[in-house]
Tab-separated table of C-alpha atoms in Angstrom:
chain	number	residue	atom	x	y	z
A	419	UNK	CA	54.991	12.025	34.165
A	420	UNK	CA	51.441	12.776	33.014
A	421	UNK	CA	49.493	9.871	31.685
A	422	UNK	CA	48.853	9.913	27.932
A	423	UNK	CA	45.488	11.153	26.733
A	424	UNK	CA	43.361	8.290	25.492
A	425	UNK	CA	40.947	8.920	22.663
A	426	UNK	CA	37.819	6.844	22.378
A	427	UNK	CA	37.326	5.124	19.067
A	428	UNK	CA	34.613	6.646	16.861
A	429	UNK	CA	31.266	4.878	16.955
A	430	UNK	CA	30.661	3.213	13.574
A	431	UNK	CA	28.092	0.937	11.983
A	432	UNK	CA	28.614	-2.814	12.411
A	433	UNK	CA	28.414	-5.357	9.586
A	434	UNK	CA	26.080	-7.690	11.401
A	435	UNK	CA	23.740	-8.828	8.599
A	436	UNK	CA	24.442	-12.094	6.764
A	437	UNK	CA	23.169	-13.341	3.404
A	438	UNK	CA	19.904	-14.808	4.722
A	439	UNK	CA	19.177	-11.677	6.748
A	440	UNK	CA	19.719	-9.552	3.614
A	441	UNK	CA	17.516	-11.898	1.548
A	442	UNK	CA	14.867	-11.752	4.273
A	443	UNK	CA	14.939	-7.970	4.194
A	444	UNK	CA	14.192	-8.008	0.462
A	445	UNK	CA	11.371	-10.585	0.685
A	446	UNK	CA	9.990	-9.420	4.026
A	447	UNK	CA	10.034	-5.781	2.937
A	448	UNK	CA	8.437	-6.347	-0.474
A	449	UNK	CA	5.608	-8.613	0.683
A	450	UNK	CA	3.505	-6.220	2.738
A	451	UNK	CA	-0.063	-5.258	1.862
A	452	UNK	CA	-0.041	-5.004	-1.942
A	453	UNK	CA	-0.583	-8.652	-2.828
A	454	UNK	CA	-3.478	-8.887	-0.331
A	455	UNK	CA	-5.227	-5.587	-1.057
A	456	UNK	CA	-4.438	-4.530	-4.625
A	457	UNK	CA	-6.094	-7.384	-6.560
A	458	UNK	CA	-9.459	-5.599	-6.217
A	459	UNK	CA	-8.184	-2.294	-7.623
A	460	UNK	CA	-6.227	-4.010	-10.406
A	461	UNK	CA	-9.282	-6.026	-11.466
A	462	UNK	CA	-11.217	-2.779	-11.746
A	463	UNK	CA	-8.384	-1.297	-13.817
A	464	UNK	CA	-7.898	-4.090	-16.375
A	465	UNK	CA	-11.059	-6.197	-15.791
A	466	UNK	CA	-9.890	-9.738	-16.662
A	467	UNK	CA	-7.919	-12.248	-14.567
A	468	UNK	CA	-5.446	-12.830	-17.399
A	469	UNK	CA	-4.607	-9.144	-17.567
A	470	UNK	CA	-4.275	-8.834	-13.784
A	471	UNK	CA	-1.785	-11.712	-13.695
A	472	UNK	CA	0.025	-10.364	-16.765
A	473	UNK	CA	0.459	-7.014	-15.011
A	474	UNK	CA	1.936	-8.775	-11.947
A	475	UNK	CA	4.362	-10.624	-14.249
A	476	UNK	CA	5.394	-7.457	-16.127
A	477	UNK	CA	5.824	-5.506	-12.881
A	478	UNK	CA	7.944	-8.368	-11.559
A	479	UNK	CA	10.109	-8.362	-14.685
A	480	UNK	CA	10.497	-4.600	-14.399
A	481	UNK	CA	11.554	-4.952	-10.779
A	482	UNK	CA	14.019	-7.668	-11.803
A	483	UNK	CA	15.558	-5.367	-14.430
A	484	UNK	CA	16.036	-2.740	-11.752
A	485	UNK	CA	17.392	-5.323	-9.336
A	486	UNK	CA	20.006	-6.523	-11.835
A	487	UNK	CA	21.226	-2.933	-12.150
A	488	UNK	CA	21.105	-2.087	-8.443
A	489	UNK	CA	23.098	-5.180	-7.578
A	490	UNK	CA	26.068	-3.655	-9.411
A	491	UNK	CA	25.596	-0.250	-7.792
A	492	UNK	CA	25.319	-1.748	-4.306
A	493	UNK	CA	28.591	-3.658	-4.667
A	494	UNK	CA	30.301	-0.597	-6.133
A	495	UNK	CA	29.211	1.568	-3.135
A	496	UNK	CA	28.541	-0.783	-0.184
A	497	UNK	CA	27.788	2.100	2.212
A	498	UNK	CA	24.874	3.149	4.409
A	499	UNK	CA	22.292	5.084	2.413
A	500	UNK	CA	22.014	3.057	-0.796
A	501	UNK	CA	20.399	5.166	-3.480
A	502	UNK	CA	21.346	8.350	-1.631
A	503	UNK	CA	25.010	7.422	-2.134
A	504	UNK	CA	24.514	6.415	-5.790
A	505	UNK	CA	22.764	9.710	-6.624
A	506	UNK	CA	25.251	11.810	-4.675
A	507	UNK	CA	28.231	10.259	-6.420
A	508	UNK	CA	26.612	10.514	-9.866
A	509	UNK	CA	24.798	13.869	-9.788
A	510	UNK	CA	25.999	15.839	-6.785
A	511	UNK	CA	24.774	16.804	-3.324
A	512	UNK	CA	21.636	18.731	-4.362
A	513	UNK	CA	20.034	15.795	-6.170
A	514	UNK	CA	21.093	13.475	-3.385
A	515	UNK	CA	19.515	15.788	-0.856
A	516	UNK	CA	16.259	15.996	-2.824
A	517	UNK	CA	16.234	12.207	-2.989
A	518	UNK	CA	16.803	11.913	0.770
A	519	UNK	CA	14.287	14.656	1.490
A	520	UNK	CA	11.657	12.901	-0.608
A	521	UNK	CA	12.512	9.525	0.903
A	522	UNK	CA	12.210	10.778	4.446
A	523	UNK	CA	9.134	12.972	4.106
A	524	UNK	CA	7.202	11.079	1.426
A	525	UNK	CA	8.440	7.651	0.447
A	526	UNK	CA	9.729	5.973	3.596
A	527	UNK	CA	7.394	7.702	6.041
A	528	UNK	CA	4.539	7.189	3.573
A	529	UNK	CA	5.364	3.497	3.250
A	530	UNK	CA	5.479	3.138	7.041
A	531	UNK	CA	2.139	4.904	7.382
A	532	UNK	CA	0.565	2.871	4.580
A	533	UNK	CA	1.843	-0.462	5.901
A	534	UNK	CA	0.769	0.362	9.443
A	535	UNK	CA	-2.664	1.376	8.183
A	536	UNK	CA	-2.948	-1.816	6.151
A	537	UNK	CA	-1.998	-3.877	9.197
A	538	UNK	CA	-4.628	-2.056	11.258
A	539	UNK	CA	-7.195	-2.881	8.564
A	540	UNK	CA	-6.396	-6.565	9.022
A	541	UNK	CA	-6.660	-6.251	12.805
A	542	UNK	CA	-9.975	-4.468	12.338
A	543	UNK	CA	-11.279	-7.519	10.488
A	544	UNK	CA	-9.999	-9.685	13.352
A	545	UNK	CA	-11.833	-7.482	15.874
A	546	UNK	CA	-15.122	-7.641	14.024
A	547	UNK	CA	-14.899	-4.056	12.693
A	548	UNK	CA	-14.686	-2.640	16.215
A	549	UNK	CA	-11.584	-0.556	15.472
A	550	UNK	CA	-13.308	1.289	12.609
A	551	UNK	CA	-16.128	2.282	14.952
A	552	UNK	CA	-13.769	3.655	17.594
A	553	UNK	CA	-13.179	7.430	17.548
A	554	UNK	CA	-10.778	9.412	19.746
A	555	UNK	CA	-10.229	13.173	19.959
A	556	UNK	CA	-6.509	14.002	19.472
A	557	UNK	CA	-5.389	17.624	20.113
A	558	UNK	CA	-4.186	19.214	16.900
A	559	UNK	CA	-5.683	16.508	14.657
A	560	UNK	CA	-9.365	16.474	15.606
A	561	UNK	CA	-11.141	13.141	15.769
A	562	UNK	CA	-8.948	10.163	14.905
A	563	UNK	CA	-10.302	6.686	14.233
A	564	UNK	CA	-9.216	3.509	15.961
A	565	UNK	CA	-7.543	2.119	12.840
A	566	UNK	CA	-5.225	5.139	12.687
A	567	UNK	CA	-4.395	4.930	16.389
A	568	UNK	CA	-3.495	1.224	16.125
A	569	UNK	CA	-1.319	2.034	13.106
A	570	UNK	CA	0.568	4.703	15.098
A	571	UNK	CA	1.213	2.225	17.931
A	572	UNK	CA	2.585	-0.295	15.385
A	573	UNK	CA	4.998	2.308	13.977
A	574	UNK	CA	6.437	2.983	17.433
A	575	UNK	CA	6.678	-0.700	18.370
A	576	UNK	CA	8.840	-1.551	15.338
A	577	UNK	CA	10.911	1.592	15.966
A	578	UNK	CA	11.716	0.442	19.496
A	579	UNK	CA	12.718	-3.014	18.224
A	580	UNK	CA	15.036	-1.412	15.673
A	581	UNK	CA	16.723	0.616	18.384
A	582	UNK	CA	18.421	-2.672	19.359
A	583	UNK	CA	21.586	-3.716	17.534
A	584	UNK	CA	21.220	-4.435	13.797
A	585	UNK	CA	21.966	-8.178	14.112
A	586	UNK	CA	19.028	-8.543	16.509
A	587	UNK	CA	16.781	-6.674	14.082
A	588	UNK	CA	18.036	-8.900	11.253
A	589	UNK	CA	17.337	-12.066	13.247
A	590	UNK	CA	13.776	-10.960	14.069
A	591	UNK	CA	13.212	-10.007	10.435
A	592	UNK	CA	14.506	-13.385	9.226
A	593	UNK	CA	12.183	-15.339	11.517
A	594	UNK	CA	9.140	-13.263	10.606
A	595	UNK	CA	9.960	-13.503	6.902
A	596	UNK	CA	10.058	-17.306	7.076
A	597	UNK	CA	6.553	-17.193	8.617
A	598	UNK	CA	5.443	-14.779	5.879
A	599	UNK	CA	6.634	-17.096	3.109
A	600	UNK	CA	4.541	-19.900	4.579
A	601	UNK	CA	1.538	-17.591	4.828
A	602	UNK	CA	1.627	-16.328	1.254
A	603	UNK	CA	2.351	-19.689	-0.344
A	604	UNK	CA	-0.372	-21.246	1.844
A	605	UNK	CA	-3.005	-18.851	0.504
A	606	UNK	CA	-2.162	-19.584	-3.117
A	607	UNK	CA	-1.701	-23.323	-2.832
A	608	UNK	CA	-4.680	-23.733	-0.458
A	609	UNK	CA	-6.959	-22.035	-2.994
A	610	UNK	CA	-6.141	-24.688	-5.608
A	611	UNK	CA	-6.076	-27.715	-3.303
A	612	UNK	CA	-8.902	-27.017	-0.882
A	613	UNK	CA	-11.415	-24.685	-2.555
A	614	UNK	CA	-14.276	-25.645	-4.854
A	615	UNK	CA	-13.113	-23.239	-7.548
A	616	UNK	CA	-13.365	-23.146	-11.305
A	617	UNK	CA	-10.985	-22.417	-14.182
A	618	UNK	CA	-13.966	-20.918	-16.021
A	619	UNK	CA	-13.532	-17.767	-13.917
A	620	UNK	CA	-10.550	-16.867	-16.086
A	621	UNK	CA	-12.856	-16.324	-19.082
A	622	UNK	CA	-15.029	-13.800	-17.223
A	623	UNK	CA	-14.759	-10.035	-16.775
A	624	UNK	CA	-14.861	-7.869	-13.684
A	625	UNK	CA	-16.338	-4.896	-15.506
A	626	UNK	CA	-19.619	-5.247	-13.561
A	627	UNK	CA	-17.973	-5.008	-10.140
A	628	UNK	CA	-18.787	-2.169	-7.781
A	629	UNK	CA	-15.116	-0.989	-7.725
A	630	UNK	CA	-15.550	1.129	-4.613
A	631	UNK	CA	-13.349	4.242	-4.693
A	632	UNK	CA	-11.697	3.480	-8.054
A	633	UNK	CA	-11.513	6.446	-10.460
A	634	UNK	CA	-13.535	5.852	-13.639
A	635	UNK	CA	-10.685	7.353	-15.685
A	636	UNK	CA	-8.428	4.471	-14.611
A	637	UNK	CA	-10.787	1.672	-15.731
A	638	UNK	CA	-9.913	-0.048	-18.999
A	639	UNK	CA	-7.600	0.839	-21.842
A	640	UNK	CA	-4.027	2.043	-21.602
A	641	UNK	CA	-4.808	4.276	-18.619
A	642	UNK	CA	-6.184	1.266	-16.761
A	643	UNK	CA	-3.072	-0.779	-17.523
A	644	UNK	CA	-0.880	2.034	-16.256
A	645	UNK	CA	-2.926	2.367	-13.054
A	646	UNK	CA	-2.772	-1.396	-12.514
A	647	UNK	CA	1.004	-1.321	-13.022
A	648	UNK	CA	1.318	1.367	-10.341
A	649	UNK	CA	-0.699	-0.834	-7.981
A	650	UNK	CA	1.462	-3.874	-8.786
A	651	UNK	CA	4.651	-1.865	-8.344
A	652	UNK	CA	3.429	-0.903	-4.884
A	653	UNK	CA	3.252	-4.642	-4.255
A	654	UNK	CA	6.883	-4.975	-5.372
A	655	UNK	CA	8.011	-1.768	-3.709
A	656	UNK	CA	11.060	-2.139	-1.457
A	657	UNK	CA	13.323	-4.510	-3.433
A	658	UNK	CA	15.958	-1.764	-3.588
A	659	UNK	CA	15.889	-0.822	0.083
A	660	UNK	CA	18.312	-3.448	1.334
A	661	UNK	CA	20.974	-1.226	-0.245
A	662	UNK	CA	20.303	1.335	2.498
A	663	UNK	CA	21.938	-1.025	4.983
A	664	UNK	CA	24.783	-2.014	2.655
A	665	UNK	CA	27.209	-0.625	5.222
A	666	UNK	CA	25.946	-3.259	7.697
A	667	UNK	CA	25.972	-6.328	5.413
A	668	UNK	CA	28.733	-8.931	5.697
A	669	UNK	CA	30.596	-9.600	2.425
A	670	UNK	CA	28.377	-7.161	0.470
A	671	UNK	CA	30.006	-8.012	-2.883
A	672	UNK	CA	28.522	-11.504	-2.679
A	673	UNK	CA	25.522	-11.133	-0.384
A	674	UNK	CA	23.799	-8.105	-1.906
A	675	UNK	CA	23.417	-9.388	-5.526
A	676	UNK	CA	22.163	-12.764	-4.290
A	677	UNK	CA	19.740	-11.143	-1.844
A	678	UNK	CA	18.307	-8.604	-4.287
A	679	UNK	CA	17.939	-10.826	-7.354
A	680	UNK	CA	16.928	-13.962	-5.445
A	681	UNK	CA	14.422	-11.982	-3.396
A	682	UNK	CA	12.665	-10.522	-6.441
A	683	UNK	CA	12.409	-13.903	-8.177
A	684	UNK	CA	10.925	-15.461	-5.017
A	685	UNK	CA	8.379	-12.698	-4.566
A	686	UNK	CA	7.293	-12.691	-8.219
A	687	UNK	CA	6.641	-16.447	-8.153
A	688	UNK	CA	4.560	-16.111	-4.967
A	689	UNK	CA	2.557	-13.154	-6.322
A	690	UNK	CA	1.562	-14.955	-9.511
A	691	UNK	CA	0.551	-18.049	-7.543
A	692	UNK	CA	-1.555	-16.124	-5.034
A	693	UNK	CA	-3.391	-14.033	-7.614
A	694	UNK	CA	-4.075	-17.107	-9.747
A	695	UNK	CA	-5.584	-18.634	-6.618
A	696	UNK	CA	-7.842	-15.646	-6.038
A	697	UNK	CA	-9.428	-15.964	-9.473
A	698	UNK	CA	-9.702	-19.737	-9.238
A	699	UNK	CA	-11.843	-19.270	-6.128
A	700	UNK	CA	-13.665	-16.012	-6.984
A	701	UNK	CA	-15.102	-14.560	-10.176
A	702	UNK	CA	-13.418	-11.326	-11.310
A	703	UNK	CA	-16.672	-9.456	-10.627
A	704	UNK	CA	-16.606	-10.742	-7.050
A	705	UNK	CA	-12.977	-9.633	-6.673
A	706	UNK	CA	-13.818	-6.166	-8.031
A	707	UNK	CA	-16.732	-5.902	-5.564
A	708	UNK	CA	-14.746	-6.673	-2.395
A	709	UNK	CA	-15.085	-3.684	-0.027
A	710	UNK	CA	-12.052	-1.374	-0.009
A	711	UNK	CA	-11.440	-2.036	3.704
A	712	UNK	CA	-11.432	-5.848	3.274
A	713	UNK	CA	-8.482	-7.950	2.012
A	714	UNK	CA	-9.221	-10.056	-1.075
A	715	UNK	CA	-7.095	-12.784	0.535
A	716	UNK	CA	-9.555	-13.107	3.422
A	717	UNK	CA	-12.563	-13.315	1.096
A	718	UNK	CA	-10.816	-15.999	-0.999
A	719	UNK	CA	-9.676	-18.008	2.035
A	720	UNK	CA	-13.236	-18.044	3.371
A	721	UNK	CA	-14.155	-20.191	0.369
A	722	UNK	CA	-11.956	-23.058	1.567
A	723	UNK	CA	-11.529	-22.418	5.307
A	724	UNK	CA	-15.079	-21.356	6.149
A	725	UNK	CA	-16.031	-18.625	8.652
A	726	UNK	CA	-12.835	-19.226	10.648
A	727	UNK	CA	-10.856	-17.797	7.721
A	728	UNK	CA	-11.663	-14.211	8.666
A	729	UNK	CA	-9.991	-14.380	12.064
A	730	UNK	CA	-7.173	-16.689	10.970
A	731	UNK	CA	-6.251	-14.709	7.870
A	732	UNK	CA	-6.536	-11.348	9.598
A	733	UNK	CA	-4.113	-12.494	12.290
A	734	UNK	CA	-1.655	-13.997	9.809
A	735	UNK	CA	-1.805	-11.000	7.494
A	736	UNK	CA	-1.156	-8.690	10.434
A	737	UNK	CA	2.082	-10.638	11.021
A	738	UNK	CA	2.957	-10.200	7.359
A	739	UNK	CA	2.494	-6.444	7.490
A	740	UNK	CA	4.322	-6.159	10.824
A	741	UNK	CA	7.351	-7.846	9.214
A	742	UNK	CA	7.436	-5.349	6.344
A	743	UNK	CA	6.897	-2.493	8.765
A	744	UNK	CA	9.837	-3.639	10.885
A	745	UNK	CA	12.155	-3.842	7.871
A	746	UNK	CA	11.074	-0.529	6.299
A	747	UNK	CA	11.683	1.228	9.632
A	748	UNK	CA	15.112	-0.413	9.958
A	749	UNK	CA	16.432	0.405	6.483
A	750	UNK	CA	14.662	3.751	6.082
A	751	UNK	CA	16.426	5.399	9.012
A	752	UNK	CA	19.793	4.964	7.261
A	753	UNK	CA	18.856	7.681	4.712
A	754	UNK	CA	18.501	10.603	7.168
A	755	UNK	CA	21.565	9.208	8.967
A	756	UNK	CA	23.660	9.387	5.764
A	757	UNK	CA	22.297	12.866	4.973
A	758	UNK	CA	23.124	14.152	8.432
A	759	UNK	CA	26.647	12.775	8.093
A	760	UNK	CA	26.989	14.882	4.945
A	761	UNK	CA	25.841	17.983	6.850
A	762	UNK	CA	22.651	18.471	4.803
A	763	UNK	CA	20.084	17.380	7.395
A	764	UNK	CA	19.512	17.664	11.140
A	765	UNK	CA	23.050	17.138	12.457
A	766	UNK	CA	21.954	15.172	15.527
A	767	UNK	CA	20.520	12.437	13.282
A	768	UNK	CA	24.110	11.420	12.409
A	769	UNK	CA	24.573	10.191	15.981
A	770	UNK	CA	24.905	6.446	16.552
A	771	UNK	CA	24.107	4.795	19.844
A	772	UNK	CA	27.466	3.844	21.437
A	773	UNK	CA	25.871	0.644	22.774
A	774	UNK	CA	23.830	-0.673	19.825
A	775	UNK	CA	25.624	1.134	16.938
A	776	UNK	CA	22.323	2.128	15.287
A	777	UNK	CA	20.998	5.650	14.441
A	778	UNK	CA	18.390	5.834	17.204
A	779	UNK	CA	17.624	9.546	16.722
A	780	UNK	CA	16.989	9.016	13.008
A	781	UNK	CA	14.642	6.137	13.871
A	782	UNK	CA	12.676	8.291	16.292
A	783	UNK	CA	12.396	11.245	13.895
A	784	UNK	CA	11.189	8.856	11.162
A	785	UNK	CA	8.561	7.340	13.463
A	786	UNK	CA	7.262	10.758	14.495
A	787	UNK	CA	6.706	11.921	10.903
A	788	UNK	CA	5.161	8.589	9.873
A	789	UNK	CA	2.709	8.935	12.774
A	790	UNK	CA	1.670	12.349	11.478
A	791	UNK	CA	1.015	10.853	8.021
A	792	UNK	CA	-1.055	8.050	9.524
A	793	UNK	CA	-3.553	10.394	11.161
A	794	UNK	CA	-3.788	12.795	8.224
A	795	UNK	CA	-3.974	10.554	5.131
A	796	UNK	CA	-5.698	7.512	3.645
A	797	UNK	CA	-4.016	4.241	2.695
A	798	UNK	CA	-4.447	4.497	-1.080
A	799	UNK	CA	-3.441	8.179	-1.191
A	800	UNK	CA	-0.244	7.459	0.717
A	801	UNK	CA	0.710	4.618	-1.599
A	802	UNK	CA	0.037	6.798	-4.654
A	803	UNK	CA	2.409	9.488	-3.350
A	804	UNK	CA	4.982	6.906	-2.351
A	805	UNK	CA	5.284	4.905	-5.560
A	806	UNK	CA	5.302	8.048	-7.752
A	807	UNK	CA	8.160	9.593	-5.768
A	808	UNK	CA	10.016	6.274	-5.699
A	809	UNK	CA	9.814	5.894	-9.489
A	810	UNK	CA	11.340	9.341	-10.122
A	811	UNK	CA	14.414	8.579	-8.074
A	812	UNK	CA	14.608	4.963	-9.211
A	813	UNK	CA	15.131	6.408	-12.694
A	814	UNK	CA	17.999	8.581	-11.425
A	815	UNK	CA	19.486	5.739	-9.417
A	816	UNK	CA	19.302	3.257	-12.270
A	817	UNK	CA	20.687	5.714	-14.818
A	818	UNK	CA	23.706	6.261	-12.571
A	819	UNK	CA	25.080	2.890	-13.680
A	820	UNK	CA	25.883	4.503	-17.064
A	821	UNK	CA	27.581	7.408	-15.304
A	822	UNK	CA	29.809	5.147	-13.236
A	823	UNK	CA	30.665	2.832	-16.154
A	824	UNK	CA	31.975	5.915	-18.009
A	825	UNK	CA	33.473	7.780	-15.051
A	826	UNK	CA	34.897	4.791	-13.131
A	827	UNK	CA	35.580	2.093	-15.739
A	828	UNK	CA	38.331	0.389	-13.740
A	829	UNK	CA	36.648	0.440	-10.296
A	830	UNK	CA	36.298	-3.002	-8.669
A	831	UNK	CA	32.851	-4.457	-9.423
A	832	UNK	CA	32.214	-7.800	-7.667
A	833	UNK	CA	28.999	-8.003	-9.696
A	834	UNK	CA	28.347	-6.494	-13.155
A	835	UNK	CA	24.812	-5.941	-14.467
A	836	UNK	CA	23.687	-8.848	-16.646
A	837	UNK	CA	22.529	-7.604	-20.055
A	838	UNK	CA	24.157	-4.178	-19.762
A	839	UNK	CA	23.398	-1.706	-21.370
A	840	UNK	CA	20.031	-3.071	-22.545
A	841	UNK	CA	18.672	-4.186	-19.139
A	842	UNK	CA	18.964	-0.767	-17.438
A	843	UNK	CA	17.588	0.942	-20.566
A	844	UNK	CA	14.444	-1.265	-20.563
A	845	UNK	CA	13.849	-0.473	-16.915
A	846	UNK	CA	14.298	3.249	-17.545
A	847	UNK	CA	11.906	3.287	-20.535
A	848	UNK	CA	9.173	1.464	-18.612
A	849	UNK	CA	9.590	3.667	-15.530
A	850	UNK	CA	9.419	6.865	-17.601
A	851	UNK	CA	6.213	5.688	-19.290
A	852	UNK	CA	4.656	4.945	-15.907
A	853	UNK	CA	5.643	8.366	-14.577
A	854	UNK	CA	4.060	10.053	-17.616
A	855	UNK	CA	0.927	7.897	-17.343
A	856	UNK	CA	0.572	8.726	-13.642
A	857	UNK	CA	0.887	12.453	-14.362
A	858	UNK	CA	-2.013	12.081	-16.827
A	859	UNK	CA	-4.297	9.796	-14.802
A	860	UNK	CA	-3.548	11.155	-11.296
A	861	UNK	CA	-2.345	14.716	-11.834
A	862	UNK	CA	-3.284	16.021	-8.373
A	863	UNK	CA	-1.338	13.347	-6.487
A	864	UNK	CA	1.573	13.508	-8.944
A	865	UNK	CA	1.919	17.290	-8.814
A	866	UNK	CA	1.662	17.190	-5.039
A	867	UNK	CA	4.547	14.704	-5.011
A	868	UNK	CA	6.615	16.930	-7.311
A	869	UNK	CA	5.855	19.957	-5.129
A	870	UNK	CA	7.151	18.094	-2.085
A	871	UNK	CA	10.360	17.311	-3.939
A	872	UNK	CA	10.795	20.958	-5.017
A	873	UNK	CA	10.121	22.131	-1.470
A	874	UNK	CA	13.431	20.590	-0.497
A	875	UNK	CA	15.491	23.130	-2.509
A	876	UNK	CA	15.286	26.050	-0.033
A	877	UNK	CA	15.952	23.687	2.846
A	878	UNK	CA	19.050	22.375	1.070
A	879	UNK	CA	20.311	25.928	0.611
A	880	UNK	CA	19.676	26.670	4.282
A	881	UNK	CA	21.407	23.539	5.562
A	882	UNK	CA	24.464	23.959	3.352
A	883	UNK	CA	24.864	27.563	4.519
A	884	UNK	CA	24.174	26.814	8.181
A	885	UNK	CA	26.056	23.558	8.730
A	886	UNK	CA	25.786	23.874	12.512
A	887	UNK	CA	21.977	23.740	12.437
A	888	UNK	CA	20.829	21.001	14.802
A	889	UNK	CA	17.625	19.343	15.839
């Protein structure tokens, strides 16, 4: 009698991330480079310490409004892909594809490139500016600087770590995030306790600062506030990305709302403390005059730690950026994975490793494109593209809560948005104003971002008509 044919079980994602790991992914992902680098630009935009801190508070409140809404969406659809799933269910496959296309080619890869570049800037300070002086000829790209090369190496290191099982990645992220919380709180509290600062700095203006590389059109007035908000939102960017790994979170109905909302509140408190510390130690003119390649945090820490602050802070800030880089790489790869599963992206990216149960091919493809962006773009340009693209789809994702409340009124919702329908509406109004303001103040970057989104349409048509297309 012939033996029965045995079929191997399909390889699926594993729910290996607990509450603290999910919380760590929110906090560790959000706190990257923005709070250490953007104070200079924001001071040039709005000029006074009070306005800079007010912008951080408003941006934090805006992020919280979005977080309250996304917590409901994440528990309604606890699947891999996060926003991609929300948009697909609400608006159809084309809009979901354009979201995923933009995420992969602009937002996620741009965030990876920007974070890696920011981390290399910190290491450059640690190496006494030696990386900036290093130039290497790379075929196809011309001469590439040492900062860019170090950034590329960092992208591939975190990619290799994330090729391990998701629980290992979550454990590493949790440990690094705990270190990051100590770092950020230490900078803010140390400024008040150890530095010879002055509260009189808060009455001064940064209008006389050199403001290296800051567009004159984004200094002062409503345009300056809008530009500062975009910079602050880059600092908060990533609070929504834990939803991408919702299919790998244990008890998502409980863990995701606590992680998203608790993470945003923690980050906002830290950001206000740190920026208040900067202006207690430095005058706003001094903050506005910090060189673009130097972190304001290092300059401030030098006031109470002495010359050793440069090396110490550069090393600690590199750890902070590495943590965010690790988490962005981990969660970001779930978008092309979900798209490939739907048959609207490179089919091979839907493959999971049978041993680690993670989308290794999606991770590698993501790292390759991020490396290209590193060697072809600047840090600030990449962040401008990223936050603009993110805002467009955040609007669509947030608005989907109204669609699902009408279309699926009886669906189980372990968490329901506090303040609905006002809270999502406030988020949407603020986001739409920022999008319009960015189109006015940075039309070239904004239109380039929109062109990249539109470029996805013919590719969508090709993939849907040629479902066997592979990579």
